[in-house]
Amino acid sequence: EKNLKLEEKIIMLQQQNEELRARIEQNTVITRQLSEENANLQEYVEKEVEEKKKLSRTNEELLWKLQEGEAVSPVKLLPPPSTSLYHCSSESSSPAKVRTLRR
C-alpha cells in the first residue's frame, strides 16, 4: 500500500516536472522574441535620435542663415513685386513622409 502511494506520488511529480519543462520552453521562446523586439526598438530609437539631432542641426543652420540674411539685407526676404503671395508650388504641397514602427 505504501509502495502504491509512492508510485502515485512519483507519477504526479513526473507530470508536474513535464509541465514545468513545457513552461520553461515556452518562456524561453517568449524571452527570445522579446529580446529581438527590444533590440529592434533600440535600433529604431537610435535612428530617431540621430534623425532628431540632424534636424536640430539643420534648424540651427537655417536660423543662423536667416539671422545673417536679416543682418546683411532685410530687403532680401521680400518677394519680388510680380510674385503672387498665394502661389503654391507642387513641392510645398506634398504631404510629409511619416515613418511607422512595425511590430
PDB file of N, CA, C and O in Angstrom, residues 4-85:
ATOM      1  N   LEU A   4       2.306   1.728  -3.436  1.00  0.00           N
ATOM      2  CA  LEU A   4       1.326   2.282  -4.373  1.00  0.00           C
ATOM      3  C   LEU A   4       1.226   3.803  -4.222  1.00  0.00           C
ATOM      4  O   LEU A   4       1.176   4.534  -5.210  1.00  0.00           O
ATOM      5  N   LYS A   5       1.186   4.277  -2.979  1.00  0.00           N
ATOM      6  CA  LYS A   5       1.110   5.713  -2.723  1.00  0.00           C
ATOM      7  C   LYS A   5       2.362   6.416  -3.245  1.00  0.00           C
ATOM      8  O   LYS A   5       2.282   7.491  -3.832  1.00  0.00           O
ATOM      9  N   LEU A   6       3.501   5.774  -3.037  1.00  0.00           N
ATOM     10  CA  LEU A   6       4.758   6.360  -3.511  1.00  0.00           C
ATOM     11  C   LEU A   6       4.808   6.389  -5.051  1.00  0.00           C
ATOM     12  O   LEU A   6       5.280   7.351  -5.642  1.00  0.00           O
ATOM     13  N   GLU A   7       4.309   5.323  -5.670  1.00  0.00           N
ATOM     14  CA  GLU A   7       4.270   5.276  -7.130  1.00  0.00           C
ATOM     15  C   GLU A   7       3.347   6.356  -7.686  1.00  0.00           C
ATOM     16  O   GLU A   7       3.663   7.010  -8.685  1.00  0.00           O
ATOM     17  N   GLU A   8       2.196   6.548  -7.041  1.00  0.00           N
ATOM     18  CA  GLU A   8       1.267   7.607  -7.460  1.00  0.00           C
ATOM     19  C   GLU A   8       1.926   8.982  -7.329  1.00  0.00           C
ATOM     20  O   GLU A   8       1.776   9.844  -8.191  1.00  0.00           O
ATOM     21  N   LYS A   9       2.632   9.145  -6.227  1.00  0.00           N
ATOM     22  CA  LYS A   9       3.311  10.419  -5.998  1.00  0.00           C
ATOM     23  C   LYS A   9       4.406  10.627  -7.045  1.00  0.00           C
ATOM     24  O   LYS A   9       4.581  11.749  -7.548  1.00  0.00           O
ATOM     25  N   ILE A  10       5.122   9.569  -7.402  1.00  0.00           N
ATOM     26  CA  ILE A  10       6.162   9.662  -8.436  1.00  0.00           C
ATOM     27  C   ILE A  10       5.526  10.078  -9.764  1.00  0.00           C
ATOM     28  O   ILE A  10       6.046  10.960 -10.460  1.00  0.00           O
ATOM     29  N   ILE A  11       4.416   9.447 -10.121  1.00  0.00           N
ATOM     30  CA  ILE A  11       3.728   9.770 -11.377  1.00  0.00           C
ATOM     31  C   ILE A  11       3.270  11.232 -11.366  1.00  0.00           C
ATOM     32  O   ILE A  11       3.450  11.968 -12.342  1.00  0.00           O
ATOM     33  N   MET A  12       2.704  11.683 -10.254  1.00  0.00           N
ATOM     34  CA  MET A  12       2.239  13.064 -10.129  1.00  0.00           C
ATOM     35  C   MET A  12       3.419  14.039 -10.263  1.00  0.00           C
ATOM     36  O   MET A  12       3.337  15.050 -10.975  1.00  0.00           O
ATOM     37  N   LEU A  13       4.535  13.716  -9.613  1.00  0.00           N
ATOM     38  CA  LEU A  13       5.707  14.580  -9.680  1.00  0.00           C
ATOM     39  C   LEU A  13       6.315  14.591 -11.088  1.00  0.00           C
ATOM     40  O   LEU A  13       6.793  15.635 -11.552  1.00  0.00           O
ATOM     41  N   GLN A  14       6.275  13.471 -11.781  1.00  0.00           N
ATOM     42  CA  GLN A  14       6.767  13.416 -13.154  1.00  0.00           C
ATOM     43  C   GLN A  14       5.906  14.292 -14.076  1.00  0.00           C
ATOM     44  O   GLN A  14       6.424  14.976 -14.955  1.00  0.00           O
ATOM     45  N   GLN A  15       4.586  14.254 -13.858  1.00  0.00           N
ATOM     46  CA  GLN A  15       3.688  15.097 -14.652  1.00  0.00           C
ATOM     47  C   GLN A  15       3.963  16.580 -14.388  1.00  0.00           C
ATOM     48  O   GLN A  15       4.011  17.393 -15.316  1.00  0.00           O
ATOM     49  N   GLN A  16       4.136  16.920 -13.116  1.00  0.00           N
ATOM     50  CA  GLN A  16       4.461  18.305 -12.772  1.00  0.00           C
ATOM     51  C   GLN A  16       5.782  18.721 -13.410  1.00  0.00           C
ATOM     52  O   GLN A  16       5.913  19.836 -13.916  1.00  0.00           O
ATOM     53  N   ASN A  17       6.741  17.814 -13.386  1.00  0.00           N
ATOM     54  CA  ASN A  17       8.045  18.080 -13.983  1.00  0.00           C
ATOM     55  C   ASN A  17       7.905  18.347 -15.482  1.00  0.00           C
ATOM     56  O   ASN A  17       8.508  19.289 -16.016  1.00  0.00           O
ATOM     57  N   GLU A  18       7.121  17.544 -16.176  1.00  0.00           N
ATOM     58  CA  GLU A  18       6.888  17.735 -17.613  1.00  0.00           C
ATOM     59  C   GLU A  18       6.208  19.074 -17.878  1.00  0.00           C
ATOM     60  O   GLU A  18       6.571  19.789 -18.820  1.00  0.00           O
ATOM     61  N   GLU A  19       5.211  19.414 -17.054  1.00  0.00           N
ATOM     62  CA  GLU A  19       4.520  20.691 -17.214  1.00  0.00           C
ATOM     63  C   GLU A  19       5.482  21.864 -17.006  1.00  0.00           C
ATOM     64  O   GLU A  19       5.452  22.849 -17.753  1.00  0.00           O
ATOM     65  N   LEU A  20       6.334  21.746 -16.004  1.00  0.00           N
ATOM     66  CA  LEU A  20       7.304  22.812 -15.742  1.00  0.00           C
ATOM     67  C   LEU A  20       8.311  22.936 -16.890  1.00  0.00           C
ATOM     68  O   LEU A  20       8.688  24.044 -17.274  1.00  0.00           O
ATOM     69  N   ARG A  21       8.742  21.813 -17.433  1.00  0.00           N
ATOM     70  CA  ARG A  21       9.665  21.852 -18.576  1.00  0.00           C
ATOM     71  C   ARG A  21       9.002  22.538 -19.777  1.00  0.00           C
ATOM     72  O   ARG A  21       9.637  23.325 -20.481  1.00  0.00           O
ATOM     73  N   ALA A  22       7.722  22.231 -20.011  1.00  0.00           N
ATOM     74  CA  ALA A  22       6.998  22.859 -21.117  1.00  0.00           C
ATOM     75  C   ALA A  22       6.888  24.373 -20.891  1.00  0.00           C
ATOM     76  O   ALA A  22       7.062  25.171 -21.824  1.00  0.00           O
ATOM     77  N   ARG A  23       6.609  24.771 -19.651  1.00  0.00           N
ATOM     78  CA  ARG A  23       6.522  26.204 -19.338  1.00  0.00           C
ATOM     79  C   ARG A  23       7.873  26.886 -19.520  1.00  0.00           C
ATOM     80  O   ARG A  23       7.952  28.012 -20.022  1.00  0.00           O
ATOM     81  N   ILE A  24       8.938  26.210 -19.114  1.00  0.00           N
ATOM     82  CA  ILE A  24      10.291  26.766 -19.287  1.00  0.00           C
ATOM     83  C   ILE A  24      10.578  26.964 -20.777  1.00  0.00           C
ATOM     84  O   ILE A  24      11.087  28.014 -21.192  1.00  0.00           O
ATOM     85  N   GLU A  25      10.236  25.972 -21.579  1.00  0.00           N
ATOM     86  CA  GLU A  25      10.466  26.064 -23.030  1.00  0.00           C
ATOM     87  C   GLU A  25       9.652  27.216 -23.628  1.00  0.00           C
ATOM     88  O   GLU A  25      10.174  28.000 -24.426  1.00  0.00           O
ATOM     89  N   GLN A  26       8.394  27.335 -23.209  1.00  0.00           N
ATOM     90  CA  GLN A  26       7.529  28.418 -23.697  1.00  0.00           C
ATOM     91  C   GLN A  26       8.100  29.779 -23.266  1.00  0.00           C
ATOM     92  O   GLN A  26       8.150  30.718 -24.064  1.00  0.00           O
ATOM     93  N   ASN A  27       8.535  29.886 -22.028  1.00  0.00           N
ATOM     94  CA  ASN A  27       9.119  31.138 -21.542  1.00  0.00           C
ATOM     95  C   ASN A  27      10.407  31.484 -22.285  1.00  0.00           C
ATOM     96  O   ASN A  27      10.695  32.656 -22.529  1.00  0.00           O
ATOM     97  N   THR A  28      11.191  30.463 -22.638  1.00  0.00           N
ATOM     98  CA  THR A  28      12.417  30.691 -23.399  1.00  0.00           C
ATOM     99  C   THR A  28      12.100  31.276 -24.773  1.00  0.00           C
ATOM    100  O   THR A  28      12.762  32.218 -25.223  1.00  0.00           O
ATOM    101  N   VAL A  29      11.078  30.735 -25.426  1.00  0.00           N
ATOM    102  CA  VAL A  29      10.668  31.245 -26.736  1.00  0.00           C
ATOM    103  C   VAL A  29      10.197  32.699 -26.610  1.00  0.00           C
ATOM    104  O   VAL A  29      10.608  33.564 -27.393  1.00  0.00           O
ATOM    105  N   ILE A  30       9.379  32.971 -25.617  1.00  0.00           N
ATOM    106  CA  ILE A  30       8.872  34.328 -25.408  1.00  0.00           C
ATOM    107  C   ILE A  30      10.024  35.280 -25.086  1.00  0.00           C
ATOM    108  O   ILE A  30      10.074  36.407 -25.591  1.00  0.00           O
ATOM    109  N   THR A  31      10.970  34.828 -24.275  1.00  0.00           N
ATOM    110  CA  THR A  31      12.128  35.656 -23.924  1.00  0.00           C
ATOM    111  C   THR A  31      12.937  36.005 -25.163  1.00  0.00           C
ATOM    112  O   THR A  31      13.364  37.154 -25.339  1.00  0.00           O
ATOM    113  N   ARG A  32      13.142  35.030 -26.048  1.00  0.00           N
ATOM    114  CA  ARG A  32      13.871  35.289 -27.300  1.00  0.00           C
ATOM    115  C   ARG A  32      13.134  36.319 -28.146  1.00  0.00           C
ATOM    116  O   ARG A  32      13.746  37.238 -28.695  1.00  0.00           O
ATOM    117  N   GLN A  33      11.811  36.164 -28.259  1.00  0.00           N
ATOM    118  CA  GLN A  33      11.021  37.099 -29.059  1.00  0.00           C
ATOM    119  C   GLN A  33      11.096  38.510 -28.475  1.00  0.00           C
ATOM    120  O   GLN A  33      11.274  39.483 -29.206  1.00  0.00           O
ATOM    121  N   LEU A  34      10.975  38.605 -27.162  1.00  0.00           N
ATOM    122  CA  LEU A  34      11.028  39.915 -26.516  1.00  0.00           C
ATOM    123  C   LEU A  34      12.412  40.549 -26.649  1.00  0.00           C
ATOM    124  O   LEU A  34      12.527  41.761 -26.844  1.00  0.00           O
ATOM    125  N   SER A  35      13.442  39.736 -26.569  1.00  0.00           N
ATOM    126  CA  SER A  35      14.803  40.250 -26.742  1.00  0.00           C
ATOM    127  C   SER A  35      15.004  40.792 -28.149  1.00  0.00           C
ATOM    128  O   SER A  35      15.603  41.856 -28.347  1.00  0.00           O
ATOM    129  N   GLU A  36      14.492  40.064 -29.127  1.00  0.00           N
ATOM    130  CA  GLU A  36      14.591  40.509 -30.521  1.00  0.00           C
ATOM    131  C   GLU A  36      13.809  41.801 -30.724  1.00  0.00           C
ATOM    132  O   GLU A  36      14.305  42.749 -31.352  1.00  0.00           O
ATOM    133  N   GLU A  37      12.609  41.859 -30.193  1.00  0.00           N
ATOM    134  CA  GLU A  37      11.791  43.071 -30.308  1.00  0.00           C
ATOM    135  C   GLU A  37      12.468  44.244 -29.602  1.00  0.00           C
ATOM    136  O   GLU A  37      12.488  45.367 -30.116  1.00  0.00           O
ATOM    137  N   ASN A  38      13.054  43.984 -28.451  1.00  0.00           N
ATOM    138  CA  ASN A  38      13.766  45.025 -27.709  1.00  0.00           C
ATOM    139  C   ASN A  38      14.938  45.563 -28.529  1.00  0.00           C
ATOM    140  O   ASN A  38      15.151  46.774 -28.606  1.00  0.00           O
ATOM    141  N   ALA A  39      15.692  44.670 -29.149  1.00  0.00           N
ATOM    142  CA  ALA A  39      16.828  45.089 -29.972  1.00  0.00           C
ATOM    143  C   ALA A  39      16.343  45.938 -31.150  1.00  0.00           C
ATOM    144  O   ALA A  39      16.949  46.970 -31.480  1.00  0.00           O
ATOM    145  N   ASN A  40      15.243  45.527 -31.772  1.00  0.00           N
ATOM    146  CA  ASN A  40      14.688  46.292 -32.895  1.00  0.00           C
ATOM    147  C   ASN A  40      14.228  47.678 -32.434  1.00  0.00           C
ATOM    148  O   ASN A  40      14.449  48.675 -33.123  1.00  0.00           O
ATOM    149  N   LEU A  41      13.589  47.726 -31.275  1.00  0.00           N
ATOM    150  CA  LEU A  41      13.122  49.007 -30.754  1.00  0.00           C
ATOM    151  C   LEU A  41      14.295  49.915 -30.387  1.00  0.00           C
ATOM    152  O   LEU A  41      14.242  51.127 -30.629  1.00  0.00           O
ATOM    153  N   GLN A  42      15.344  49.336 -29.827  1.00  0.00           N
ATOM    154  CA  GLN A  42      16.527  50.143 -29.504  1.00  0.00           C
ATOM    155  C   GLN A  42      17.148  50.719 -30.770  1.00  0.00           C
ATOM    156  O   GLN A  42      17.545  51.882 -30.805  1.00  0.00           O
ATOM    157  N   GLU A  43      17.213  49.907 -31.814  1.00  0.00           N
ATOM    158  CA  GLU A  43      17.750  50.380 -33.092  1.00  0.00           C
ATOM    159  C   GLU A  43      16.871  51.504 -33.644  1.00  0.00           C
ATOM    160  O   GLU A  43      17.381  52.523 -34.119  1.00  0.00           O
ATOM    161  N   TYR A  44      15.558  51.335 -33.559  1.00  0.00           N
ATOM    162  CA  TYR A  44      14.620  52.362 -34.025  1.00  0.00           C
ATOM    163  C   TYR A  44      14.826  53.658 -33.247  1.00  0.00           C
ATOM    164  O   TYR A  44      14.883  54.747 -33.837  1.00  0.00           O
ATOM    165  N   VAL A  45      14.958  53.555 -31.932  1.00  0.00           N
ATOM    166  CA  VAL A  45      15.145  54.738 -31.094  1.00  0.00           C
ATOM    167  C   VAL A  45      16.461  55.436 -31.453  1.00  0.00           C
ATOM    168  O   VAL A  45      16.519  56.667 -31.563  1.00  0.00           O
ATOM    169  N   GLU A  46      17.521  54.660 -31.648  1.00  0.00           N
ATOM    170  CA  GLU A  46      18.811  55.245 -32.021  1.00  0.00           C
ATOM    171  C   GLU A  46      18.710  56.000 -33.343  1.00  0.00           C
ATOM    172  O   GLU A  46      19.254  57.099 -33.483  1.00  0.00           O
ATOM    173  N   LYS A  47      18.009  55.420 -34.306  1.00  0.00           N
ATOM    174  CA  LYS A  47      17.828  56.096 -35.597  1.00  0.00           C
ATOM    175  C   LYS A  47      17.026  57.380 -35.417  1.00  0.00           C
ATOM    176  O   LYS A  47      17.330  58.408 -36.030  1.00  0.00           O
ATOM    177  N   GLU A  48      15.997  57.318 -34.600  1.00  0.00           N
ATOM    178  CA  GLU A  48      15.182  58.507 -34.347  1.00  0.00           C
ATOM    179  C   GLU A  48      15.994  59.598 -33.652  1.00  0.00           C
ATOM    180  O   GLU A  48      15.848  60.776 -33.967  1.00  0.00           O
ATOM    181  N   VAL A  49      16.841  59.207 -32.707  1.00  0.00           N
ATOM    182  CA  VAL A  49      17.688  60.179 -32.012  1.00  0.00           C
ATOM    183  C   VAL A  49      18.631  60.849 -33.010  1.00  0.00           C
ATOM    184  O   VAL A  49      18.807  62.075 -32.990  1.00  0.00           O
ATOM    185  N   GLU A  50      19.234  60.046 -33.893  1.00  0.00           N
ATOM    186  CA  GLU A  50      20.136  60.604 -34.897  1.00  0.00           C
ATOM    187  C   GLU A  50      19.385  61.540 -35.843  1.00  0.00           C
ATOM    188  O   GLU A  50      19.880  62.602 -36.201  1.00  0.00           O
ATOM    189  N   GLU A  51      18.183  61.145 -36.236  1.00  0.00           N
ATOM    190  CA  GLU A  51      17.368  61.990 -37.117  1.00  0.00           C
ATOM    191  C   GLU A  51      17.018  63.302 -36.416  1.00  0.00           C
ATOM    192  O   GLU A  51      17.066  64.377 -37.017  1.00  0.00           O
ATOM    193  N   LYS A  52      16.696  63.222 -35.147  1.00  0.00           N
ATOM    194  CA  LYS A  52      16.371  64.424 -34.376  1.00  0.00           C
ATOM    195  C   LYS A  52      17.584  65.349 -34.289  1.00  0.00           C
ATOM    196  O   LYS A  52      17.453  66.564 -34.436  1.00  0.00           O
ATOM    197  N   LYS A  53      18.767  64.771 -34.040  1.00  0.00           N
ATOM    198  CA  LYS A  53      19.989  65.570 -33.986  1.00  0.00           C
ATOM    199  C   LYS A  53      20.240  66.253 -35.331  1.00  0.00           C
ATOM    200  O   LYS A  53      20.597  67.429 -35.386  1.00  0.00           O
ATOM    201  N   LYS A  54      20.059  65.502 -36.406  1.00  0.00           N
ATOM    202  CA  LYS A  54      20.273  66.047 -37.749  1.00  0.00           C
ATOM    203  C   LYS A  54      19.303  67.197 -38.008  1.00  0.00           C
ATOM    204  O   LYS A  54      19.712  68.250 -38.508  1.00  0.00           O
ATOM    205  N   LEU A  55      18.039  66.999 -37.667  1.00  0.00           N
ATOM    206  CA  LEU A  55      17.050  68.051 -37.864  1.00  0.00           C
ATOM    207  C   LEU A  55      17.349  69.264 -36.995  1.00  0.00           C
ATOM    208  O   LEU A  55      17.174  70.406 -37.425  1.00  0.00           O
ATOM    209  N   SER A  56      17.838  69.033 -35.802  1.00  0.00           N
ATOM    210  CA  SER A  56      18.195  70.126 -34.912  1.00  0.00           C
ATOM    211  C   SER A  56      19.352  70.937 -35.497  1.00  0.00           C
ATOM    212  O   SER A  56      19.328  72.171 -35.481  1.00  0.00           O
ATOM    213  N   ARG A  57      20.357  70.234 -36.029  1.00  0.00           N
ATOM    214  CA  ARG A  57      21.488  70.927 -36.656  1.00  0.00           C
ATOM    215  C   ARG A  57      21.024  71.730 -37.865  1.00  0.00           C
ATOM    216  O   ARG A  57      21.439  72.877 -38.068  1.00  0.00           O
ATOM    217  N   THR A  58      20.158  71.133 -38.676  1.00  0.00           N
ATOM    218  CA  THR A  58      19.636  71.828 -39.848  1.00  0.00           C
ATOM    219  C   THR A  58      18.855  73.062 -39.424  1.00  0.00           C
ATOM    220  O   THR A  58      19.000  74.135 -40.020  1.00  0.00           O
ATOM    221  N   ASN A  59      18.048  72.908 -38.391  1.00  0.00           N
ATOM    222  CA  ASN A  59      17.266  74.029 -37.882  1.00  0.00           C
ATOM    223  C   ASN A  59      18.183  75.157 -37.410  1.00  0.00           C
ATOM    224  O   ASN A  59      17.962  76.326 -37.727  1.00  0.00           O
ATOM    225  N   GLU A  60      19.214  74.796 -36.655  1.00  0.00           N
ATOM    226  CA  GLU A  60      20.183  75.797 -36.171  1.00  0.00           C
ATOM    227  C   GLU A  60      20.845  76.506 -37.350  1.00  0.00           C
ATOM    228  O   GLU A  60      21.005  77.722 -37.347  1.00  0.00           O
ATOM    229  N   GLU A  61      21.221  75.728 -38.352  1.00  0.00           N
ATOM    230  CA  GLU A  61      21.875  76.314 -39.527  1.00  0.00           C
ATOM    231  C   GLU A  61      20.933  77.267 -40.254  1.00  0.00           C
ATOM    232  O   GLU A  61      21.331  78.375 -40.643  1.00  0.00           O
ATOM    233  N   LEU A  62      19.694  76.869 -40.421  1.00  0.00           N
ATOM    234  CA  LEU A  62      18.719  77.730 -41.101  1.00  0.00           C
ATOM    235  C   LEU A  62      18.436  78.997 -40.300  1.00  0.00           C
ATOM    236  O   LEU A  62      18.321  80.086 -40.874  1.00  0.00           O
ATOM    237  N   LEU A  63      18.338  78.851 -38.980  1.00  0.00           N
ATOM    238  CA  LEU A  63      18.137  80.038 -38.137  1.00  0.00           C
ATOM    239  C   LEU A  63      19.323  80.984 -38.255  1.00  0.00           C
ATOM    240  O   LEU A  63      19.161  82.202 -38.353  1.00  0.00           O
ATOM    241  N   TRP A  64      20.526  80.429 -38.269  1.00  0.00           N
ATOM    242  CA  TRP A  64      21.722  81.256 -38.401  1.00  0.00           C
ATOM    243  C   TRP A  64      21.720  81.984 -39.743  1.00  0.00           C
ATOM    244  O   TRP A  64      21.975  83.174 -39.821  1.00  0.00           O
ATOM    245  N   LYS A  65      21.410  81.231 -40.829  1.00  0.00           N
ATOM    246  CA  LYS A  65      21.354  81.848 -42.161  1.00  0.00           C
ATOM    247  C   LYS A  65      20.297  82.938 -42.210  1.00  0.00           C
ATOM    248  O   LYS A  65      20.499  83.981 -42.815  1.00  0.00           O
ATOM    249  N   LEU A  66      19.157  82.680 -41.573  1.00  0.00           N
ATOM    250  CA  LEU A  66      18.090  83.674 -41.550  1.00  0.00           C
ATOM    251  C   LEU A  66      18.545  84.931 -40.821  1.00  0.00           C
ATOM    252  O   LEU A  66      18.349  86.049 -41.304  1.00  0.00           O
ATOM    253  N   GLN A  67      19.181  84.736 -39.681  1.00  0.00           N
ATOM    254  CA  GLN A  67      19.672  85.889 -38.920  1.00  0.00           C
ATOM    255  C   GLN A  67      20.756  86.632 -39.695  1.00  0.00           C
ATOM    256  O   GLN A  67      20.783  87.856 -39.725  1.00  0.00           O
ATOM    257  N   GLU A  68      21.653  85.913 -40.332  1.00  0.00           N
ATOM    258  CA  GLU A  68      22.705  86.546 -41.121  1.00  0.00           C
ATOM    259  C   GLU A  68      22.106  87.293 -42.302  1.00  0.00           C
ATOM    260  O   GLU A  68      22.541  88.374 -42.646  1.00  0.00           O
ATOM    261  N   GLY A  69      21.090  86.698 -42.921  1.00  0.00           N
ATOM    262  CA  GLY A  69      20.424  87.344 -44.054  1.00  0.00           C
ATOM    263  C   GLY A  69      19.741  88.633 -43.632  1.00  0.00           C
ATOM    264  O   GLY A  69      19.784  89.637 -44.333  1.00  0.00           O
ATOM    265  N   GLU A  70      19.111  88.632 -42.456  1.00  0.00           N
ATOM    266  CA  GLU A  70      18.444  89.830 -41.953  1.00  0.00           C
ATOM    267  C   GLU A  70      19.463  90.902 -41.606  1.00  0.00           C
ATOM    268  O   GLU A  70      19.239  92.087 -41.815  1.00  0.00           O
ATOM    269  N   ALA A  71      20.624  90.506 -41.090  1.00  0.00           N
ATOM    270  CA  ALA A  71      21.649  91.472 -40.707  1.00  0.00           C
ATOM    271  C   ALA A  71      22.264  92.125 -41.943  1.00  0.00           C
ATOM    272  O   ALA A  71      22.575  93.305 -41.938  1.00  0.00           O
ATOM    273  N   VAL A  72      22.401  91.348 -43.028  1.00  0.00           N
ATOM    274  CA  VAL A  72      23.003  91.881 -44.245  1.00  0.00           C
ATOM    275  C   VAL A  72      22.017  92.758 -44.996  1.00  0.00           C
ATOM    276  O   VAL A  72      22.297  93.906 -45.309  1.00  0.00           O
ATOM    277  N   SER A  73      20.835  92.215 -45.281  1.00  0.00           N
ATOM    278  CA  SER A  73      19.861  92.974 -46.061  1.00  0.00           C
ATOM    279  C   SER A  73      18.451  92.444 -45.791  1.00  0.00           C
ATOM    280  O   SER A  73      18.088  91.389 -46.297  1.00  0.00           O
ATOM    281  N   PRO A  74      17.639  93.185 -45.044  1.00  0.00           N
ATOM    282  CA  PRO A  74      16.274  92.727 -44.790  1.00  0.00           C
ATOM    283  C   PRO A  74      15.414  92.750 -46.044  1.00  0.00           C
ATOM    284  O   PRO A  74      14.398  92.099 -46.119  1.00  0.00           O
ATOM    285  N   VAL A  75      15.811  93.465 -47.083  1.00  0.00           N
ATOM    286  CA  VAL A  75      15.041  93.541 -48.323  1.00  0.00           C
ATOM    287  C   VAL A  75      15.050  92.202 -49.046  1.00  0.00           C
ATOM    288  O   VAL A  75      14.140  91.886 -49.782  1.00  0.00           O
ATOM    289  N   LYS A  76      16.071  91.369 -48.808  1.00  0.00           N
ATOM    290  CA  LYS A  76      16.172  90.061 -49.460  1.00  0.00           C
ATOM    291  C   LYS A  76      14.948  89.186 -49.191  1.00  0.00           C
ATOM    292  O   LYS A  76      14.580  88.377 -50.007  1.00  0.00           O
ATOM    293  N   LEU A  77      14.340  89.332 -48.046  1.00  0.00           N
ATOM    294  CA  LEU A  77      13.238  88.462 -47.655  1.00  0.00           C
ATOM    295  C   LEU A  77      11.924  88.835 -48.320  1.00  0.00           C
ATOM    296  O   LEU A  77      10.989  88.060 -48.334  1.00  0.00           O
ATOM    297  N   LEU A  78      11.811  90.034 -48.877  1.00  0.00           N
ATOM    298  CA  LEU A  78      10.571  90.457 -49.523  1.00  0.00           C
ATOM    299  C   LEU A  78      10.450  89.779 -50.880  1.00  0.00           C
ATOM    300  O   LEU A  78      11.422  89.685 -51.620  1.00  0.00           O
ATOM    301  N   PRO A  79       9.235  89.324 -51.244  1.00  0.00           N
ATOM    302  CA  PRO A  79       9.064  88.690 -52.557  1.00  0.00           C
ATOM    303  C   PRO A  79       9.112  89.764 -53.650  1.00  0.00           C
ATOM    304  O   PRO A  79       8.770  90.921 -53.402  1.00  0.00           O
ATOM    305  N   PRO A  80       9.535  89.395 -54.857  1.00  0.00           N
ATOM    306  CA  PRO A  80       9.528  90.356 -55.969  1.00  0.00           C
ATOM    307  C   PRO A  80       8.099  90.806 -56.247  1.00  0.00           C
ATOM    308  O   PRO A  80       7.142  90.052 -56.009  1.00  0.00           O
ATOM    309  N   PRO A  81       7.899  91.989 -56.759  1.00  0.00           N
ATOM    310  CA  PRO A  81       6.550  92.526 -56.971  1.00  0.00           C
ATOM    311  C   PRO A  81       5.691  91.681 -57.892  1.00  0.00           C
ATOM    312  O   PRO A  81       4.484  91.639 -57.748  1.00  0.00           O
ATOM    313  N   SER A  82       6.267  90.959 -58.843  1.00  0.00           N
ATOM    314  CA  SER A  82       5.459  90.177 -59.786  1.00  0.00           C
ATOM    315  C   SER A  82       5.023  88.832 -59.226  1.00  0.00           C
ATOM    316  O   SER A  82       4.215  88.144 -59.816  1.00  0.00           O
ATOM    317  N   THR A  83       5.542  88.419 -58.069  1.00  0.00           N
ATOM    318  CA  THR A  83       5.217  87.124 -57.489  1.00  0.00           C
ATOM    319  C   THR A  83       3.941  87.224 -56.660  1.00  0.00           C
ATOM    320  O   THR A  83       3.796  88.105 -55.838  1.00  0.00           O
ATOM    321  N   SER A  84       3.024  86.304 -56.886  1.00  0.00           N
ATOM    322  CA  SER A  84       1.783  86.262 -56.121  1.00  0.00           C
ATOM    323  C   SER A  84       2.038  85.645 -54.755  1.00  0.00           C
ATOM    324  O   SER A  84       2.747  84.657 -54.635  1.00  0.00           O
ATOM    325  N   LEU A  85       1.450  86.211 -53.735  1.00  0.00           N
ATOM    326  CA  LEU A  85       1.610  85.655 -52.386  1.00  0.00           C
ATOM    327  C   LEU A  85       0.869  84.341 -52.222  1.00  0.00           C
ATOM    328  O   LEU A  85       1.132  83.583 -51.319  1.00  0.00           O
TER     329      LEU A  85
END
